[in-house]
Amino acid sequence: MDFKRYLKEQGLSKTTIEAYHYNTLKFISFLDQTNTEAETCSAKEILLYVSYLQKKGVDAVTKKMQLYSLKHYFSFLIEHKKRKDNPAKKIKLQGTQKPKIYPILTPQELQSLYENYPVPKADDKRSHHNWFTGYRLSKERNKVILGLFVHQGITTAEVSRILVDDLDLRNGKIDIRGGRIGKDRTLELKSNQILDIMEYQYTTRNELLKYQEQNTGQFFLSTPASGKTKVKESGTLSIYKRLTEELKEQNPKFINFLQVRASVITYWLKNYNLRQVQYFAGHKHILSTEMYLINDIDDLQKEIENFHPIG
């Protein structure tokens, strides 16, 4: 019952709690066959258990859920000082969908992308060119968007849905509209991005409004296409190809904004419980959040690979 209470404290649903508890009991029964205790078992025993499940014809998704259950169970044992490590945490199963598509950027690398993104000043030596004002305004806008990727982990689609009324700078918060595949949520803004957002909202955006053919409540505004003087209608920003190229110049490890989001979610999972991270990420289902747990892989994975691979 203590384990169930622990799962409830992690914010998991009643159905998930019952499933994880049942899965854990099955694993303990497996250990009993070899007189092994959960408090002393290693990654090898877990892999043997996965192999046992495979021989019984258990599908890949069910095996993955078994592993998630054990990760929670060993975290529970650690919290109650019954063991010091989590042997299930670093194991990944071959032959299942791999959520780790991208190499994860560290929080320091993410912050560096944001802080070092170059924004020209109004008195820049290029300011005499006709194109410069639009260029400067777009760079000021792009840095604010980059801050939302790096700090709030939102998607490119969510950027285009942000309205002026979604900002609450007095309380340092922003409402994110999840859309068809995500959930609405309210996220805290970081202190080091609020000043950039304020400057954009009250200065840069007012200048960008002059280019708009129609008045709009959309927060992020476009600059006119080459040779044009007005933006006919607000829509999805077409800035990400160029912004991606700029960020790759800053850090060759940068791939795209899906990588940034995966990195942010992975960092959250180290610092918050699953239900909190599900909310921050806007995931409709807890499984979508748990898929990122496998990103937390370090030297222990090399040890695991010394055992036979599990398909």
Tab-separated table of C-alpha atoms in Angstrom:
chain	number	residue	atom	x	y	z
A	1	MET	CA	0.000	0.000	0.000
A	2	ASP	CA	2.950	2.344	0.602
A	3	PHE	CA	3.936	1.974	-3.052
A	4	LYS	CA	0.408	2.901	-4.142
A	5	ARG	CA	0.548	5.960	-1.930
A	6	TYR	CA	3.881	6.920	-3.506
A	7	LEU	CA	2.393	6.613	-7.010
A	8	LYS	CA	-0.543	8.774	-5.997
A	9	GLU	CA	1.876	11.426	-4.754
A	10	GLN	CA	3.461	11.421	-8.234
A	11	GLY	CA	0.122	12.573	-9.622
A	12	LEU	CA	-0.709	9.361	-11.475
A	13	SER	CA	-4.284	8.324	-12.197
A	14	LYS	CA	-6.003	5.534	-10.235
A	15	THR	CA	-5.924	3.247	-13.287
A	16	THR	CA	-2.202	3.812	-13.815
A	17	ILE	CA	-1.490	3.235	-10.118
A	18	GLU	CA	-3.281	-0.125	-10.173
A	19	ALA	CA	-1.476	-1.171	-13.370
A	20	TYR	CA	1.974	-0.204	-12.041
A	21	HIS	CA	1.300	-1.956	-8.732
A	22	TYR	CA	0.181	-5.141	-10.497
A	23	ASN	CA	3.204	-5.095	-12.820
A	24	THR	CA	5.548	-4.697	-9.866
A	25	LEU	CA	4.022	-7.663	-8.032
A	26	LYS	CA	4.604	-9.800	-11.127
A	27	PHE	CA	8.266	-8.785	-11.185
A	28	ILE	CA	8.694	-9.558	-7.478
A	29	SER	CA	7.166	-13.005	-8.059
A	30	PHE	CA	9.721	-13.544	-10.830
A	31	LEU	CA	12.556	-12.611	-8.446
A	32	ASP	CA	11.211	-15.023	-5.825
A	33	GLN	CA	11.973	-17.921	-8.172
A	34	THR	CA	15.694	-17.201	-7.786
A	35	ASN	CA	15.541	-16.056	-4.147
A	36	THR	CA	16.453	-12.507	-5.192
A	37	GLU	CA	15.215	-9.420	-3.358
A	38	ALA	CA	14.059	-6.270	-5.128
A	39	GLU	CA	16.271	-4.284	-2.755
A	40	THR	CA	19.399	-6.034	-4.075
A	41	CYS	CA	18.603	-6.997	-7.660
A	42	SER	CA	20.554	-5.498	-10.557
A	43	ALA	CA	19.908	-4.471	-14.144
A	44	LYS	CA	20.803	-8.016	-15.166
A	45	GLU	CA	17.770	-9.444	-13.344
A	46	ILE	CA	15.547	-6.856	-14.998
A	47	LEU	CA	16.837	-7.815	-18.432
A	48	LEU	CA	16.272	-11.478	-17.626
A	49	TYR	CA	12.712	-10.613	-16.651
A	50	VAL	CA	12.180	-8.769	-19.948
A	51	SER	CA	13.573	-11.800	-21.758
A	52	TYR	CA	11.140	-13.979	-19.829
A	53	LEU	CA	8.247	-11.742	-20.905
A	54	GLN	CA	9.391	-11.923	-24.507
A	55	LYS	CA	9.450	-15.707	-24.462
A	56	LYS	CA	5.862	-15.597	-23.234
A	57	GLY	CA	4.936	-13.524	-26.283
A	58	VAL	CA	4.405	-10.205	-24.488
A	59	ASP	CA	4.316	-7.337	-27.015
A	60	ALA	CA	6.759	-4.419	-27.072
A	61	VAL	CA	4.347	-1.826	-25.668
A	62	THR	CA	3.483	-4.031	-22.675
A	63	LYS	CA	7.159	-4.697	-21.987
A	64	LYS	CA	7.797	-0.969	-22.027
A	65	MET	CA	4.976	-0.374	-19.556
A	66	GLN	CA	6.441	-3.087	-17.308
A	67	LEU	CA	9.731	-1.212	-17.371
A	68	TYR	CA	8.047	2.105	-16.506
A	69	SER	CA	6.408	0.380	-13.535
A	70	LEU	CA	9.770	-0.854	-12.281
A	71	LYS	CA	11.350	2.573	-12.672
A	72	HIS	CA	8.719	3.941	-10.332
A	73	TYR	CA	9.123	1.044	-7.913
A	74	PHE	CA	12.874	1.449	-7.570
A	75	SER	CA	12.452	5.212	-7.132
A	76	PHE	CA	10.042	4.365	-4.324
A	77	LEU	CA	12.638	2.083	-2.715
A	78	ILE	CA	15.266	4.818	-2.996
A	79	GLU	CA	12.962	7.348	-1.351
A	80	HIS	CA	12.448	4.915	1.535
A	81	LYS	CA	16.214	4.309	1.759
A	82	LYS	CA	15.904	0.622	0.852
A	83	ARG	CA	18.363	0.976	-2.007
A	84	LYS	CA	20.612	3.681	-3.477
A	85	ASP	CA	20.187	3.224	-7.220
A	86	ASN	CA	17.493	2.658	-9.823
A	87	PRO	CA	18.655	-0.242	-12.051
A	88	ALA	CA	15.646	0.121	-14.371
A	89	LYS	CA	16.069	3.801	-15.104
A	90	LYS	CA	18.757	3.540	-17.773
A	91	ILE	CA	17.514	0.466	-19.624
A	92	LYS	CA	16.129	0.866	-23.107
A	93	LEU	CA	14.442	-1.912	-25.009
A	94	GLN	CA	15.456	-2.670	-28.566
A	95	GLY	CA	12.713	-3.270	-31.057
A	96	THR	CA	10.355	-0.679	-29.574
A	97	GLN	CA	9.638	2.828	-30.704
A	98	LYS	CA	12.528	5.038	-29.671
A	99	PRO	CA	11.452	8.462	-28.410
A	100	LYS	CA	15.062	9.622	-28.283
A	101	ILE	CA	15.284	10.832	-31.861
A	102	TYR	CA	17.691	13.651	-31.092
A	103	PRO	CA	20.785	14.117	-28.953
A	104	ILE	CA	19.713	16.063	-25.898
A	105	LEU	CA	21.028	19.592	-25.347
A	106	THR	CA	21.990	20.493	-21.791
A	107	PRO	CA	20.218	23.342	-19.953
A	108	GLN	CA	23.437	25.344	-20.314
A	109	GLU	CA	23.482	24.797	-24.089
A	110	LEU	CA	19.832	25.783	-24.371
A	111	GLN	CA	20.403	28.924	-22.329
A	112	SER	CA	23.422	29.788	-24.468
A	113	LEU	CA	21.313	29.574	-27.645
A	114	TYR	CA	18.944	32.130	-26.164
A	115	GLU	CA	21.420	34.491	-24.548
A	116	ASN	CA	23.822	34.549	-27.494
A	117	TYR	CA	21.216	34.940	-30.241
A	118	PRO	CA	22.414	38.123	-31.997
A	119	VAL	CA	19.992	41.054	-32.155
A	120	PRO	CA	21.304	44.212	-33.897
A	121	LYS	CA	20.957	47.624	-32.262
A	122	ALA	CA	19.153	50.519	-33.890
A	123	ASP	CA	22.492	52.276	-34.467
A	124	ASP	CA	24.056	49.246	-36.170
A	125	LYS	CA	26.447	50.139	-39.016
A	126	ARG	CA	24.005	48.526	-41.447
A	127	SER	CA	21.112	50.714	-40.312
A	128	HIS	CA	21.286	52.934	-43.436
A	129	HIS	CA	20.027	50.068	-45.636
A	130	ASN	CA	16.328	49.995	-46.556
A	131	TRP	CA	16.019	46.387	-45.387
A	132	PHE	CA	17.567	46.933	-41.969
A	133	THR	CA	14.499	48.011	-39.956
A	134	GLY	CA	12.513	44.899	-40.915
A	135	TYR	CA	15.584	42.751	-40.269
A	136	ARG	CA	16.110	44.240	-36.797
A	137	LEU	CA	12.451	43.866	-35.846
A	138	SER	CA	12.363	40.232	-36.980
A	139	LYS	CA	15.476	39.421	-34.948
A	140	GLU	CA	13.967	41.023	-31.825
A	141	ARG	CA	10.799	38.964	-32.351
A	142	ASN	CA	12.735	35.775	-33.006
A	143	LYS	CA	14.691	36.046	-29.763
A	144	VAL	CA	11.447	36.209	-27.772
A	145	ILE	CA	10.148	33.137	-29.628
A	146	LEU	CA	13.428	31.332	-28.980
A	147	GLY	CA	13.039	32.084	-25.284
A	148	LEU	CA	9.645	30.358	-25.265
A	149	PHE	CA	11.170	27.281	-26.924
A	150	VAL	CA	14.093	27.145	-24.499
A	151	HIS	CA	12.264	27.948	-21.259
A	152	GLN	CA	8.671	26.804	-21.793
A	153	GLY	CA	9.269	23.973	-24.295
A	154	ILE	CA	6.340	24.974	-26.505
A	155	THR	CA	5.878	23.900	-30.139
A	156	THR	CA	6.135	26.003	-33.284
A	157	ALA	CA	2.400	25.559	-33.847
A	158	GLU	CA	1.671	26.921	-30.373
A	159	VAL	CA	3.747	30.031	-31.086
A	160	SER	CA	1.364	31.063	-33.867
A	161	ARG	CA	-1.655	30.719	-31.562
A	162	ILE	CA	-0.401	33.101	-28.879
A	163	LEU	CA	-2.510	36.253	-28.541
A	164	VAL	CA	-1.653	39.517	-26.794
A	165	ASP	CA	-4.216	38.706	-24.095
A	166	ASP	CA	-2.380	35.455	-23.305
A	167	LEU	CA	0.458	37.378	-21.628
A	168	ASP	CA	0.291	38.243	-17.935
A	169	LEU	CA	3.615	39.999	-17.432
A	170	ARG	CA	2.622	41.422	-14.045
A	171	ASN	CA	2.484	37.870	-12.681
A	172	GLY	CA	5.145	36.483	-15.032
A	173	LYS	CA	2.878	33.967	-16.779
A	174	ILE	CA	1.734	33.033	-20.263
A	175	ASP	CA	-1.277	31.007	-21.434
A	176	ILE	CA	-0.475	28.418	-24.107
A	177	ARG	CA	-3.256	27.220	-26.419
A	178	GLY	CA	-2.664	23.541	-27.010
A	179	GLY	CA	-4.731	23.136	-30.163
A	180	ARG	CA	-5.924	19.832	-31.578
A	181	ILE	CA	-3.141	17.599	-30.242
A	182	GLY	CA	-2.048	19.461	-27.121
A	183	LYS	CA	-3.667	20.771	-23.952
A	184	ASP	CA	-4.072	24.366	-22.829
A	185	ARG	CA	-1.854	25.351	-19.932
A	186	THR	CA	-0.466	28.344	-18.050
A	187	LEU	CA	3.315	28.460	-17.694
A	188	GLU	CA	5.643	30.639	-15.672
A	189	LEU	CA	8.027	32.942	-17.509
A	190	LYS	CA	11.683	33.085	-16.483
A	191	SER	CA	12.941	36.362	-15.079
A	192	ASN	CA	15.627	36.669	-17.756
A	193	GLN	CA	13.081	36.543	-20.597
A	194	ILE	CA	10.430	38.901	-19.228
A	195	LEU	CA	12.383	42.056	-20.158
A	196	ASP	CA	12.760	40.875	-23.770
A	197	ILE	CA	9.045	40.053	-23.921
A	198	MET	CA	8.088	43.471	-22.533
A	199	GLU	CA	10.320	45.257	-25.020
A	200	TYR	CA	8.829	43.213	-27.847
A	201	GLN	CA	5.219	43.767	-26.744
A	202	TYR	CA	5.422	47.509	-26.187
A	203	THR	CA	8.023	48.556	-28.773
A	204	THR	CA	8.847	45.963	-31.429
A	205	ARG	CA	5.299	44.726	-31.908
A	206	ASN	CA	3.961	48.276	-32.250
A	207	GLU	CA	6.439	48.826	-35.076
A	208	LEU	CA	5.466	45.517	-36.701
A	209	LEU	CA	1.805	46.527	-36.525
A	210	LYS	CA	2.553	49.255	-39.070
A	211	TYR	CA	3.254	46.535	-41.628
A	212	GLN	CA	-0.016	44.695	-41.012
A	213	GLU	CA	-2.860	45.326	-43.470
A	214	GLN	CA	-5.398	44.271	-40.838
A	215	ASN	CA	-5.466	44.841	-37.099
A	216	THR	CA	-4.780	41.625	-35.183
A	217	GLY	CA	-4.540	40.375	-31.630
A	218	GLN	CA	-1.898	37.845	-32.618
A	219	PHE	CA	1.186	38.345	-30.469
A	220	PHE	CA	3.895	37.452	-32.950
A	221	LEU	CA	3.682	39.374	-36.215
A	222	SER	CA	5.371	38.881	-39.564
A	223	THR	CA	7.395	41.318	-41.629
A	224	PRO	CA	6.410	41.861	-45.280
A	225	ALA	CA	7.719	39.573	-47.981
A	226	SER	CA	10.542	40.887	-50.145
A	227	GLY	CA	9.322	43.727	-52.348
A	228	LYS	CA	6.115	44.180	-50.342
A	229	THR	CA	5.181	46.922	-47.891
A	230	LYS	CA	2.320	45.197	-46.066
A	231	VAL	CA	1.473	41.821	-44.548
A	232	LYS	CA	-1.978	40.965	-45.925
A	233	GLU	CA	-3.044	38.557	-43.203
A	234	SER	CA	-1.593	37.070	-40.057
A	235	GLY	CA	-0.902	33.367	-40.080
A	236	THR	CA	1.762	30.805	-39.338
A	237	LEU	CA	5.176	32.425	-39.106
A	238	SER	CA	7.541	31.265	-41.832
A	239	ILE	CA	10.709	31.998	-39.886
A	240	TYR	CA	11.909	28.619	-38.711
A	241	LYS	CA	14.081	27.584	-41.655
A	242	ARG	CA	16.210	30.703	-41.380
A	243	LEU	CA	16.208	30.624	-37.574
A	244	THR	CA	17.357	26.999	-37.652
A	245	GLU	CA	20.288	27.955	-39.877
A	246	GLU	CA	21.251	30.779	-37.521
A	247	LEU	CA	21.162	28.536	-34.459
A	248	LYS	CA	23.252	25.863	-36.184
A	249	GLU	CA	25.897	28.528	-36.694
A	250	GLN	CA	25.784	29.254	-32.959
A	251	ASN	CA	25.938	25.581	-31.946
A	252	PRO	CA	26.535	22.808	-34.529
A	253	LYS	CA	24.812	20.360	-32.130
A	254	PHE	CA	21.500	22.143	-32.697
A	255	ILE	CA	19.230	20.210	-35.085
A	256	ASN	CA	15.723	21.643	-34.881
A	257	PHE	CA	13.043	22.804	-32.454
A	258	LEU	CA	11.759	19.301	-31.791
A	259	GLN	CA	15.196	18.609	-30.343
A	260	VAL	CA	14.870	21.686	-28.117
A	261	ARG	CA	11.459	20.554	-26.859
A	262	ALA	CA	12.753	17.027	-26.174
A	263	SER	CA	15.681	18.510	-24.250
A	264	VAL	CA	13.423	20.721	-22.132
A	265	ILE	CA	11.042	17.858	-21.296
A	266	THR	CA	13.955	15.582	-20.407
A	267	TYR	CA	15.277	18.251	-18.020
A	268	TRP	CA	11.829	18.658	-16.454
A	269	LEU	CA	11.645	14.918	-15.791
A	270	LYS	CA	14.765	15.193	-13.641
A	271	ASN	CA	13.187	17.883	-11.490
A	272	TYR	CA	9.410	17.346	-11.407
A	273	ASN	CA	7.022	14.422	-11.134
A	274	LEU	CA	5.398	12.902	-14.201
A	275	ARG	CA	2.026	14.577	-13.784
A	276	GLN	CA	3.644	18.007	-13.490
A	277	VAL	CA	5.727	17.427	-16.616
A	278	GLN	CA	2.659	16.187	-18.483
A	279	TYR	CA	1.002	19.525	-17.682
A	280	PHE	CA	4.045	21.642	-18.604
A	281	ALA	CA	4.402	19.818	-21.945
A	282	GLY	CA	0.691	19.942	-22.767
A	283	HIS	CA	0.499	16.181	-23.281
A	284	LYS	CA	-3.012	14.749	-23.310
A	285	HIS	CA	-1.800	11.319	-22.202
A	286	ILE	CA	0.749	10.430	-19.512
A	287	LEU	CA	2.321	7.846	-21.842
A	288	SER	CA	3.435	10.678	-24.139
A	289	THR	CA	5.375	12.115	-21.215
A	290	GLU	CA	6.815	8.788	-20.090
A	291	MET	CA	8.267	8.214	-23.545
A	292	TYR	CA	10.866	10.875	-22.716
A	293	LEU	CA	12.126	8.983	-19.655
A	294	ILE	CA	14.396	6.945	-21.881
A	295	ASN	CA	16.337	10.107	-22.792
A	296	ASP	CA	17.949	9.981	-19.369
A	297	ILE	CA	20.757	7.625	-20.408
A	298	ASP	CA	24.332	7.760	-19.118
A	299	ASP	CA	27.236	5.402	-18.555
A	300	LEU	CA	25.024	2.704	-17.041
A	301	GLN	CA	23.602	2.035	-20.507
A	302	LYS	CA	27.046	0.828	-21.592
A	303	GLU	CA	26.974	-1.642	-18.722
A	304	ILE	CA	23.534	-2.846	-19.726
A	305	GLU	CA	24.715	-3.443	-23.290
A	306	ASN	CA	27.264	-5.936	-21.962
A	307	PHE	CA	24.318	-8.245	-21.399
A	308	HIS	CA	22.552	-9.856	-24.317
A	309	PRO	CA	20.338	-7.400	-26.289
A	310	ILE	CA	16.631	-7.679	-25.683
A	311	GLY	CA	14.408	-7.511	-28.770
